[in-house]
PDB file of C-alpha atoms and ligand atoms in Angstrom:
ATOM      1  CA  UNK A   1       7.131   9.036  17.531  1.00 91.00           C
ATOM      2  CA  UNK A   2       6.977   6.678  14.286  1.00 96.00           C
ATOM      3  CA  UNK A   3       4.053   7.941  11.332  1.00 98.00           C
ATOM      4  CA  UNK A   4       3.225   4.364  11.241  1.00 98.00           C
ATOM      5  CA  UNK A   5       3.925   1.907  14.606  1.00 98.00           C
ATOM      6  CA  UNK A   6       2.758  -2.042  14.191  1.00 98.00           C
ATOM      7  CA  UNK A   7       3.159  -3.584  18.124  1.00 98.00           C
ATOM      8  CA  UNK A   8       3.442  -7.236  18.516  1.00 98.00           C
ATOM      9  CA  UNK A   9       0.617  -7.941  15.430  1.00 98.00           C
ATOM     10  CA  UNK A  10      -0.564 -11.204  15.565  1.00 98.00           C
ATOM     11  CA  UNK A  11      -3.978 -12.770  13.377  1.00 98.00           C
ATOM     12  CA  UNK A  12      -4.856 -16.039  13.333  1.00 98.00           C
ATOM     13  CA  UNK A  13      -7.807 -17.339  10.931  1.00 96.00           C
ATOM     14  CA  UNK A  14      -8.803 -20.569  12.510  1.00 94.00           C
ATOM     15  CA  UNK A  15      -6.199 -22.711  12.997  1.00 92.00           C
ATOM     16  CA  UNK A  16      -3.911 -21.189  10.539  1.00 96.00           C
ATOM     17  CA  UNK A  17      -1.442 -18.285  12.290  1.00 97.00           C
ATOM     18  CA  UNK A  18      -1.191 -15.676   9.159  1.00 98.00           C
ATOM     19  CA  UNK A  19       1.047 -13.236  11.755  1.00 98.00           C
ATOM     20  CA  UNK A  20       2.834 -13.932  14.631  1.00 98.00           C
ATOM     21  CA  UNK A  21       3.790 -11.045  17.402  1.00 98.00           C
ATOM     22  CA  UNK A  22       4.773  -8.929  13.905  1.00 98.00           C
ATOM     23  CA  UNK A  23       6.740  -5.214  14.729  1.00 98.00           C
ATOM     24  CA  UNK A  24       7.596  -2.327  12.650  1.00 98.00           C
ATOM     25  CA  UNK A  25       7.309   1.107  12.421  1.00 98.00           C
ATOM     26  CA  UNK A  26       7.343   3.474   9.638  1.00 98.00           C
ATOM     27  CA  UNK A  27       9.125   6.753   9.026  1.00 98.00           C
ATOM     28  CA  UNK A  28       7.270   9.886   7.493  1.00 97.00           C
ATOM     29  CA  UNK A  29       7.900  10.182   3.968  1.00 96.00           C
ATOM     30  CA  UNK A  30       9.824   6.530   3.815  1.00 97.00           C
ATOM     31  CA  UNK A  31       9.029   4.082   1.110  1.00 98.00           C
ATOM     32  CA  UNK A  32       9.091   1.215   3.546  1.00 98.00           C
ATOM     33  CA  UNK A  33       9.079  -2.827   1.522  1.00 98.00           C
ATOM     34  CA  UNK A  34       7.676  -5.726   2.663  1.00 97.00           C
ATOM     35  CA  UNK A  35       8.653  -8.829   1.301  1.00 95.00           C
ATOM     36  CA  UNK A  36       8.209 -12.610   1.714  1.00 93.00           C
ATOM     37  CA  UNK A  37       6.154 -15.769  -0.119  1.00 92.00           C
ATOM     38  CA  UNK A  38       3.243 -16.482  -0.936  1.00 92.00           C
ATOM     39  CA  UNK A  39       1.339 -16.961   2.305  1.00 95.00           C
ATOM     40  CA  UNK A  40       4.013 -15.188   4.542  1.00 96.00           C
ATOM     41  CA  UNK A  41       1.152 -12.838   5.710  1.00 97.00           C
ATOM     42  CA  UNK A  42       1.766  -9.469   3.538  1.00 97.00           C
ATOM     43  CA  UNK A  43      -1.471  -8.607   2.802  1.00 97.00           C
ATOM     44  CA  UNK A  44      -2.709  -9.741   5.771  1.00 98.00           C
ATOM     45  CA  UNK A  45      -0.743  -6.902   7.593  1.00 98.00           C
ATOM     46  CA  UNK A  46      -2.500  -4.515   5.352  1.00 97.00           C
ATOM     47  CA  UNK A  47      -5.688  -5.687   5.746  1.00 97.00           C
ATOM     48  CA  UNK A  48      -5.166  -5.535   9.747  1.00 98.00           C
ATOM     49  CA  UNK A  49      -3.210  -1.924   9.228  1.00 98.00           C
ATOM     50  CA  UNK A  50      -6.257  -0.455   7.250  1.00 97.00           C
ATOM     51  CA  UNK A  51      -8.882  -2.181   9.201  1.00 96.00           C
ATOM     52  CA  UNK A  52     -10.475  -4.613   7.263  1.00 95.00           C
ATOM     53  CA  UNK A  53      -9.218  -7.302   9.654  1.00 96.00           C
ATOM     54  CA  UNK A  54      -8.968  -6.953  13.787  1.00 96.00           C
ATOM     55  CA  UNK A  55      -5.459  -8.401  14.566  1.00 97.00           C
ATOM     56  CA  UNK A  56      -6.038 -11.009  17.264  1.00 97.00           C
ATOM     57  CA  UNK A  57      -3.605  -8.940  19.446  1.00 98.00           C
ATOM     58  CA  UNK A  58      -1.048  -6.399  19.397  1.00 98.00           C
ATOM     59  CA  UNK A  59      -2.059  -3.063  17.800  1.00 98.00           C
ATOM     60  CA  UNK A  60      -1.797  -0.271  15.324  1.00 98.00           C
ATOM     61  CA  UNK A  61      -1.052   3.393  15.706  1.00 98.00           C
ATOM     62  CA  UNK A  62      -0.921   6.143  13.158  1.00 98.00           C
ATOM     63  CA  UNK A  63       0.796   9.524  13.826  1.00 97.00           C
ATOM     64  CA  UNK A  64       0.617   8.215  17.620  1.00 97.00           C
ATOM     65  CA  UNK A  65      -3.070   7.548  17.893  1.00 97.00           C
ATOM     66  CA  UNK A  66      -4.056   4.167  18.141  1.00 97.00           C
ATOM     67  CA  UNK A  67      -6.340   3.064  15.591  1.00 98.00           C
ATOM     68  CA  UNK A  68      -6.821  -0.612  15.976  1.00 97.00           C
ATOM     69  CA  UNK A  69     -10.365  -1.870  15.634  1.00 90.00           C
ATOM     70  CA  UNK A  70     -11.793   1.181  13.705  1.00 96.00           C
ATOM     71  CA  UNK A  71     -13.414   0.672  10.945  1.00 95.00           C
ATOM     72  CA  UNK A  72     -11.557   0.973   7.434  1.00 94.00           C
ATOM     73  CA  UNK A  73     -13.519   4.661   6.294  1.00 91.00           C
ATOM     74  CA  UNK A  74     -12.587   5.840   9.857  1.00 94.00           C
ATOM     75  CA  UNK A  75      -8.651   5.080   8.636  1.00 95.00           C
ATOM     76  CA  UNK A  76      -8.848   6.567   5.742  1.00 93.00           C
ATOM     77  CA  UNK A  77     -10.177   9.522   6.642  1.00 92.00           C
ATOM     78  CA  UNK A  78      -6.991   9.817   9.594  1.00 94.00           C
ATOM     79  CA  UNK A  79      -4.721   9.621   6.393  1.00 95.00           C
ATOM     80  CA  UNK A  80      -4.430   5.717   5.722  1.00 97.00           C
ATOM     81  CA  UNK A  81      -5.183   4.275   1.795  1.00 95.00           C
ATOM     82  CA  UNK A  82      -4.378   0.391   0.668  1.00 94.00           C
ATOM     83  CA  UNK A  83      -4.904  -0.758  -2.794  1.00 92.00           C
ATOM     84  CA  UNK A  84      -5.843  -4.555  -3.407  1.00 89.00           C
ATOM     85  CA  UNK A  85      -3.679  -7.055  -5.118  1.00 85.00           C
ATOM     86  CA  UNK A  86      -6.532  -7.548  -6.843  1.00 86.00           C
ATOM     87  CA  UNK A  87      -7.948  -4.657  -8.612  1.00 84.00           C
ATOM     88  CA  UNK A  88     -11.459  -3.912  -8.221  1.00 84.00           C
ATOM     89  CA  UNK A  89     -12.306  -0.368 -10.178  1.00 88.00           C
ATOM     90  CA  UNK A  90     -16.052  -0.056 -10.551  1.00 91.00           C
ATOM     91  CA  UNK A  91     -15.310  -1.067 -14.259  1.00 91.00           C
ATOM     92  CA  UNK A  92     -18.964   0.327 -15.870  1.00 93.00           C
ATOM     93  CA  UNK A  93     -17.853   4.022 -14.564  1.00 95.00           C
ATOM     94  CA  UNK A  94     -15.200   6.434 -16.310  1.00 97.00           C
ATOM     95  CA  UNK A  95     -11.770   6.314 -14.780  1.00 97.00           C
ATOM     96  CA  UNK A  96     -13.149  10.299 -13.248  1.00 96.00           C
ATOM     97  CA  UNK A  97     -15.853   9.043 -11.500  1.00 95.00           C
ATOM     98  CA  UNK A  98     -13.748   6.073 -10.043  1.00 96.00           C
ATOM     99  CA  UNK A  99     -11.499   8.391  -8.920  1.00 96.00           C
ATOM    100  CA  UNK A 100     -14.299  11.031  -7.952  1.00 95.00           C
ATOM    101  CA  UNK A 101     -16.111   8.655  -5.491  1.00 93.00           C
ATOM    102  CA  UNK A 102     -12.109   7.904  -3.838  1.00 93.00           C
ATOM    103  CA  UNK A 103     -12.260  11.998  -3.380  1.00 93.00           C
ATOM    104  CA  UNK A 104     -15.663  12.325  -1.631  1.00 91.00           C
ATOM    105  CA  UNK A 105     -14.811   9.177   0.629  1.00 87.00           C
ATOM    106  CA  UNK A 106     -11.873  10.199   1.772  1.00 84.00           C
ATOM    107  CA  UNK A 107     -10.596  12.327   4.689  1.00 67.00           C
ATOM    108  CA  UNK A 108     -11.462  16.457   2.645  1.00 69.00           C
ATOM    109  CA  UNK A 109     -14.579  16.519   3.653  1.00 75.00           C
ATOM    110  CA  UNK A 110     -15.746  17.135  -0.094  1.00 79.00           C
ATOM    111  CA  UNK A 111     -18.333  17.777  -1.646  1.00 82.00           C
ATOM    112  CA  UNK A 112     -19.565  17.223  -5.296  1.00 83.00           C
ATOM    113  CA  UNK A 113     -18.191  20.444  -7.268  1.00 85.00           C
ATOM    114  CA  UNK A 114     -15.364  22.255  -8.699  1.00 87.00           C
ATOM    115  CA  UNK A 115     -12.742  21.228  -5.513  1.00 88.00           C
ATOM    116  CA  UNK A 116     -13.536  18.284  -5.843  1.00 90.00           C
ATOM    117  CA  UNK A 117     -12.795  18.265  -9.787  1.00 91.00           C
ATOM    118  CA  UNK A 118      -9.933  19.836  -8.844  1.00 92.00           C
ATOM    119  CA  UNK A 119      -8.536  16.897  -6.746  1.00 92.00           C
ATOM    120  CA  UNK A 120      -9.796  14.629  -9.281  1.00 95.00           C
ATOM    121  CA  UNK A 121      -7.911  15.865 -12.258  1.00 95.00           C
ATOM    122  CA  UNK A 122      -4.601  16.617  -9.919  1.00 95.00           C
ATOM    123  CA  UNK A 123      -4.748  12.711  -8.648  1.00 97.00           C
ATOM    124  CA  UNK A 124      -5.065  11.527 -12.547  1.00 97.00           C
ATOM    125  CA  UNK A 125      -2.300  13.741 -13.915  1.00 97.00           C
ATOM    126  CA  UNK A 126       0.003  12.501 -10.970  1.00 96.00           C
ATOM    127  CA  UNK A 127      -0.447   8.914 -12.086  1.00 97.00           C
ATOM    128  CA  UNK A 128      -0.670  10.019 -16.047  1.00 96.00           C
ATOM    129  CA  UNK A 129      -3.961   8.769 -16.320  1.00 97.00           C
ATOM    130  CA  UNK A 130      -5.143  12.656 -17.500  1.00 94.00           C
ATOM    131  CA  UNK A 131      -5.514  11.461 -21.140  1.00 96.00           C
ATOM    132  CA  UNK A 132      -8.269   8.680 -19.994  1.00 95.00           C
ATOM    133  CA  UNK A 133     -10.429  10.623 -18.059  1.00 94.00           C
ATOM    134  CA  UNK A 134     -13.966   9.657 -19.654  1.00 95.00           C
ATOM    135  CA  UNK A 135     -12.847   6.088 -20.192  1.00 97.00           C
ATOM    136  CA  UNK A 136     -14.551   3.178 -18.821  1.00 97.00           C
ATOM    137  CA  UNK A 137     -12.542   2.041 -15.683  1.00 96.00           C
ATOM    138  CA  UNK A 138     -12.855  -1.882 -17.056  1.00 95.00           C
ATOM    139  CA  UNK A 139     -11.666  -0.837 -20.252  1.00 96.00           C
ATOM    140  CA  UNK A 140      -8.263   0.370 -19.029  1.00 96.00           C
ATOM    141  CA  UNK A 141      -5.217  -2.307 -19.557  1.00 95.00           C
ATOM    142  CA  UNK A 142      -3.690  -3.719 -16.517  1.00 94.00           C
ATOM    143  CA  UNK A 143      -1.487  -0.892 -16.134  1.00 95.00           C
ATOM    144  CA  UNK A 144      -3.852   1.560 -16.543  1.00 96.00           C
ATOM    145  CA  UNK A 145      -6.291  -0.230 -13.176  1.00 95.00           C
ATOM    146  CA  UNK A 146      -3.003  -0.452 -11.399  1.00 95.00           C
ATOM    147  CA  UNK A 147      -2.662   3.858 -11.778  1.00 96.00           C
ATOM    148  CA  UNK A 148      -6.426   4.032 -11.123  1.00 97.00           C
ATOM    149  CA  UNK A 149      -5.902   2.098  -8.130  1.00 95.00           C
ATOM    150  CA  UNK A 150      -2.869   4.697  -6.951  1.00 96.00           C
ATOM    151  CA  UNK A 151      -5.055   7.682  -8.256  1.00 97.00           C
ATOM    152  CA  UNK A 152      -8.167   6.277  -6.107  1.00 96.00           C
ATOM    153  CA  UNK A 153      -5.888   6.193  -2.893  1.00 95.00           C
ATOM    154  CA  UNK A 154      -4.325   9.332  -3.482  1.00 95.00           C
ATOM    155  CA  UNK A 155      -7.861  11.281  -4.210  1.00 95.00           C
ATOM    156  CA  UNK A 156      -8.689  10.347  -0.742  1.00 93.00           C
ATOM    157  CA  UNK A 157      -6.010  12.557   0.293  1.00 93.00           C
ATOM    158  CA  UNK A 158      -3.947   9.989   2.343  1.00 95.00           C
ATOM    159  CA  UNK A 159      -0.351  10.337   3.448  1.00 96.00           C
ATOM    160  CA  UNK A 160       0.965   6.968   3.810  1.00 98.00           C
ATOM    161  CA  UNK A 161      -0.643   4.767   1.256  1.00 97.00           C
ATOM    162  CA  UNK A 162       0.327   1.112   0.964  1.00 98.00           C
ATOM    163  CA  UNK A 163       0.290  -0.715  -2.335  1.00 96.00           C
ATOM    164  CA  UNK A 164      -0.429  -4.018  -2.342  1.00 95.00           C
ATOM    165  CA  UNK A 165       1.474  -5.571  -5.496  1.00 94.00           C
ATOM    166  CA  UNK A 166       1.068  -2.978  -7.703  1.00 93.00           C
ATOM    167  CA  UNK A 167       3.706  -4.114 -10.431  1.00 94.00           C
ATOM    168  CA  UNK A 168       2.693  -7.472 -10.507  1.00 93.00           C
ATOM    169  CA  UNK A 169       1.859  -8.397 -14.210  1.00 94.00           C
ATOM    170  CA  UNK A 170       3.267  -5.325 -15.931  1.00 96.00           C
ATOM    171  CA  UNK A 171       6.450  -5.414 -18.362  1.00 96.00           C
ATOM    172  CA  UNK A 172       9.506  -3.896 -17.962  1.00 96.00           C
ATOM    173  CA  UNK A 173       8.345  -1.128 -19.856  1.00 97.00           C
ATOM    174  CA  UNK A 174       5.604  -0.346 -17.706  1.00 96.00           C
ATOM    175  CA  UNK A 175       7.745  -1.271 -14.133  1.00 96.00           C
ATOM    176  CA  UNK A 176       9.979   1.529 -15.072  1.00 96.00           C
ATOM    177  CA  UNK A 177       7.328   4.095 -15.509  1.00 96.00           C
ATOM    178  CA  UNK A 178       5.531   3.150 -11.993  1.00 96.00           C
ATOM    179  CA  UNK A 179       9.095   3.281 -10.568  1.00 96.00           C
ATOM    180  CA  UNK A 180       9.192   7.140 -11.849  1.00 96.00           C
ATOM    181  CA  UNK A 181       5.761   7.544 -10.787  1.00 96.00           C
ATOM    182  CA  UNK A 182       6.345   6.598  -7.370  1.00 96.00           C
ATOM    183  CA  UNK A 183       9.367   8.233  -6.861  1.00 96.00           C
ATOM    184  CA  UNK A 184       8.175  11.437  -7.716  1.00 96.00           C
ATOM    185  CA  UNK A 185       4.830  10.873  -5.305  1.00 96.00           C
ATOM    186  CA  UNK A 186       7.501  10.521  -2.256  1.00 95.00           C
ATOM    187  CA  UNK A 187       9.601  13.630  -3.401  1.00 95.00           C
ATOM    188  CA  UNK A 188       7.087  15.957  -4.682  1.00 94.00           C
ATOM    189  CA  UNK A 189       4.417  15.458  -2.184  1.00 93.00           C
ATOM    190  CA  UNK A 190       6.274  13.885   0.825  1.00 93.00           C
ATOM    191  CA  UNK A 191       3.781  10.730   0.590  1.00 96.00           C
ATOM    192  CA  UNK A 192       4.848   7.318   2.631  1.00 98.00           C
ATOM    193  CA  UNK A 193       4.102   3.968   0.953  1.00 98.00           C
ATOM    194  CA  UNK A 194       4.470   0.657   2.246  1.00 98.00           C
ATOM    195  CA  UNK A 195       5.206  -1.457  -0.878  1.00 98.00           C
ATOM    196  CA  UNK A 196       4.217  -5.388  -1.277  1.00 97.00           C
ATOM    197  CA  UNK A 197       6.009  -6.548  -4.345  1.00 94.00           C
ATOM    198  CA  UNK A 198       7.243 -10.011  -5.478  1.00 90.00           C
ATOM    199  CA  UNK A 199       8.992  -7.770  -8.446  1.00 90.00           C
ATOM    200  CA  UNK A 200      12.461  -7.942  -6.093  1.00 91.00           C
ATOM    201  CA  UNK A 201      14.420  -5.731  -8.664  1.00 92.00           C
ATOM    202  CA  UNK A 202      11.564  -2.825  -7.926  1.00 94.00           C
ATOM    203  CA  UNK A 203      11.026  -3.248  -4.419  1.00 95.00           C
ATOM    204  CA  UNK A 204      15.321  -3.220  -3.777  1.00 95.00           C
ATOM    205  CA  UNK A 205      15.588  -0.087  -5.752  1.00 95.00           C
ATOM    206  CA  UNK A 206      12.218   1.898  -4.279  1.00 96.00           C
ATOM    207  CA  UNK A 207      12.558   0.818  -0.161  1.00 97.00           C
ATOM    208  CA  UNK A 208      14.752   2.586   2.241  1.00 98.00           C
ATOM    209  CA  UNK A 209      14.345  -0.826   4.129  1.00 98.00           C
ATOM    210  CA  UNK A 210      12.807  -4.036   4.304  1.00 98.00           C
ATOM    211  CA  UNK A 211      11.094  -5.945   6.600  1.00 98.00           C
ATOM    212  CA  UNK A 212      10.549 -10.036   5.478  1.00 96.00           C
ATOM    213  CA  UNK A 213       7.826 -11.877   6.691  1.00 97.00           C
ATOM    214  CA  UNK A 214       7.811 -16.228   6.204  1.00 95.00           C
ATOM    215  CA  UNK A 215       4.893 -17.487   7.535  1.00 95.00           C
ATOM    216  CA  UNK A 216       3.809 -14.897   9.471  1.00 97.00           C
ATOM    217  CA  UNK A 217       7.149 -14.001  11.237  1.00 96.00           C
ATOM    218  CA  UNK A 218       9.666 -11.310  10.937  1.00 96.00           C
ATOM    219  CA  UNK A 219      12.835 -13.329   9.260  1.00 95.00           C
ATOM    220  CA  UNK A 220      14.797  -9.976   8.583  1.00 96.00           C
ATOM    221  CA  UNK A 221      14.894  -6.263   8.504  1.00 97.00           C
ATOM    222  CA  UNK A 222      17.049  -3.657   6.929  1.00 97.00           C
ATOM    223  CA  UNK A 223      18.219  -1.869   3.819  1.00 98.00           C
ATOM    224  CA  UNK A 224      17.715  -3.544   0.582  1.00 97.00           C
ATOM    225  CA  UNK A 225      21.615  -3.914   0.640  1.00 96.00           C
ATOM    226  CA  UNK A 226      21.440  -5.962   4.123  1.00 96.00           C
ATOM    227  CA  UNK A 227      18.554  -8.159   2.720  1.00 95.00           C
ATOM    228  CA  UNK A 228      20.343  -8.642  -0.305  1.00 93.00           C
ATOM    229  CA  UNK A 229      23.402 -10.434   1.150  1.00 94.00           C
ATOM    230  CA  UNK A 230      20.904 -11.899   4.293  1.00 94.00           C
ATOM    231  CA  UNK A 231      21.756 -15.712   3.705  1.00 93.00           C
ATOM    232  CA  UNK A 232      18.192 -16.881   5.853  1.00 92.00           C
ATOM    233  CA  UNK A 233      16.251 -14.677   3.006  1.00 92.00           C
ATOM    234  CA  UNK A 234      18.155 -15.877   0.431  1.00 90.00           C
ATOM    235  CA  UNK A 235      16.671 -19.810   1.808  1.00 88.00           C
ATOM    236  CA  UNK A 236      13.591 -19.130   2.902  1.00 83.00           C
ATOM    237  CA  UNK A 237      12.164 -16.455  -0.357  1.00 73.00           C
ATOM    238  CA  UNK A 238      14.749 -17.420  -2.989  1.00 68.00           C
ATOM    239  CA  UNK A 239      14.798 -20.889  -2.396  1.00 69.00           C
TER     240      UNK A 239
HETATM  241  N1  ATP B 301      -9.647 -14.500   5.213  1.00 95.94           N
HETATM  242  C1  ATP B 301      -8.849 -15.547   5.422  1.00 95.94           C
HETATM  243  N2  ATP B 301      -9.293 -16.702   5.945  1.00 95.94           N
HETATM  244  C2  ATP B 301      -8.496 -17.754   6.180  1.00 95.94           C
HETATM  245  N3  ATP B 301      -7.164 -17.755   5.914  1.00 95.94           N
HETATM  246  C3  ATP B 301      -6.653 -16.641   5.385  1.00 95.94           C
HETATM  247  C4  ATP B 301      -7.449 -15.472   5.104  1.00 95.94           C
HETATM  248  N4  ATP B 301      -6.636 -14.509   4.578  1.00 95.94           N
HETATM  249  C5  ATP B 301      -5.409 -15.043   4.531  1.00 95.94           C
HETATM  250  N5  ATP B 301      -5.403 -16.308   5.008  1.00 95.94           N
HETATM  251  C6  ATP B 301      -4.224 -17.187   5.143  1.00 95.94           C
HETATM  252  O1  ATP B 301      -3.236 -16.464   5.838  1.00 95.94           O
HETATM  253  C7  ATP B 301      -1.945 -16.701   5.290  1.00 95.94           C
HETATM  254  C8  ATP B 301      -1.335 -15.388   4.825  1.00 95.94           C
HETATM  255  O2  ATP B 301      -2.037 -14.926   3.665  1.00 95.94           O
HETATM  256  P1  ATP B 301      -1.732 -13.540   2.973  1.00 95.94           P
HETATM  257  O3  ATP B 301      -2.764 -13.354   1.916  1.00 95.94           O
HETATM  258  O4  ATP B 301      -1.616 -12.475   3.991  1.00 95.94           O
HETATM  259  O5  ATP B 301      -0.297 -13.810   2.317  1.00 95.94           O
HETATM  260  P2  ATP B 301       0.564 -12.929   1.308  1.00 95.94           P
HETATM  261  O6  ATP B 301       1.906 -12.774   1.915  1.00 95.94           O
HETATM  262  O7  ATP B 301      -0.168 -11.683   0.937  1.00 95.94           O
HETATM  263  O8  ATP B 301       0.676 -13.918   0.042  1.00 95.94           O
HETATM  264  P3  ATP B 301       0.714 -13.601  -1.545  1.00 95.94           P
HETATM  265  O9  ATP B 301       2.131 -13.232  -1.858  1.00 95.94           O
HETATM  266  O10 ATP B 301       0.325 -14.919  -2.159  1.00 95.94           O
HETATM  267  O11 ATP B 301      -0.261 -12.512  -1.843  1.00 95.94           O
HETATM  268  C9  ATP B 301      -2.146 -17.733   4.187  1.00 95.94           C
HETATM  269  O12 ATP B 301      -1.913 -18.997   4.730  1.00 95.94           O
HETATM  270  C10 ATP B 301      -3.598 -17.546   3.798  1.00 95.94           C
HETATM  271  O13 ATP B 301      -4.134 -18.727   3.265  1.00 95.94           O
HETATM  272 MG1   MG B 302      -0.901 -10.962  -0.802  1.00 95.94          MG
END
């Protein structure tokens, strides 16, 4: 049994097809990329993974439960966090009580108090956002709502988390250090992303494999060696 199985996804908004009969499954603790144009349909998988969009058939289990058609705070609370590729934080509250209200949402069954501190602080330091705690959330740079976005999805206490372009507009600088970040979340707590990223250098070095949507379809799957020399990928995303 896969931690994460997508059957035969397809959603269609109107008359445009965003995914067509789309497979995959997902390993525990595998950092699992997904790649492909603008438009190919990558956040549209998340959206239909987490529950914020019904897939107009196939469906969606988790840990062998199927969990198609429940409502996003139901699928978080089995284990399942996205971030948006655009980040929202609640910008007029500290970067603590963004993260707070992740923790009491999420799938602990918390409640206001020192535990709940506890996860708070431990879901900062993990992102090295420990020194900003009383910040205001809109005050943070780019970087900084990118972390609070990761910190937010790990306070709920998920185990695969999917990150939905979360190096898009950094510098080098700052690629490197989310690199390091999320490496250590796989190996120290055993997490499982799915990764969105049009930053091709990062997603090749983070993914065990790659899956590459174009317009909805699966074009190609493997590691990032196989995509690398995969002359259809090379066309379609590189042009
Ligand atoms: N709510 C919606 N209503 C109508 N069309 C939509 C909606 N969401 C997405 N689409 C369309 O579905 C297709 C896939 O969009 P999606 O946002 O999933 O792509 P993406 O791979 O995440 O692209 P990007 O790299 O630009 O973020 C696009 O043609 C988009 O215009
Ligand atoms: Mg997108």
């Amino acid at each position: 049994m896969s931690f994460l199985e997508v059957r035969g996804v397809s959603k269609r908004f109107g008359g445009i097809t965003a995914l067509n009969d789309v497979s995959l499954t997902v390993e525990k603790g595998e950092i699992f990329g997904l790649m492909g144009a603008n438009g190919a349909g990558k956040t549209t998988l998340f959206s239909v993974i987490a529950g914020h969009a019904a897939p107009s058939s196939g469906e969606v289990l988790f840990k062998g439960r199927r969990i198609t058609g429940l409502p996003p705070a139901r699928i978080c609370r089995q284990g399942i966090c996205r971030t948006f590729q655009i980040v929202r934080p609640m910008a007029g509250l500290s970067v603590a009580e963004n993260v707070r209200v992740a923790a009491l949402y999420g799938s602990h069954g918390l409640r206001p108090g020192p535990q709940t501190d506890a996860k708070v602080a431990e879901a900062l330091a993990a992102v090295g956002l420990d020194d900003q705690l009383e910040t205001l959330a809109g005050a943070l740079t780019l970087s900084g709502q990118k972390r609070l976005e990761i910190a937010r999805a790990l306070a709920t206490g998920a185990e695969l988390v999917m990150l939905d372009e979360v190096m898009a507009g950094l510098n080098p600088t700052e690629i490197a250090h989310m690199l390091d970040t999320l490496s250590a979340l796989r190996r120290e707590r055993g997490l499982t992303f799915v990764i969105v990223e049009h930053v091709i250098g990062a997603l090749m070095t983070l993914s065990d494999r790659i899956l590459v949507l174009h317009h909805g379809e699966r074009i190609a799957f493997g590691t990032p060696e196989d995509i690398g020399r995969n002359d259809q990928v090379a066309e379609v995303y590189f042009g």
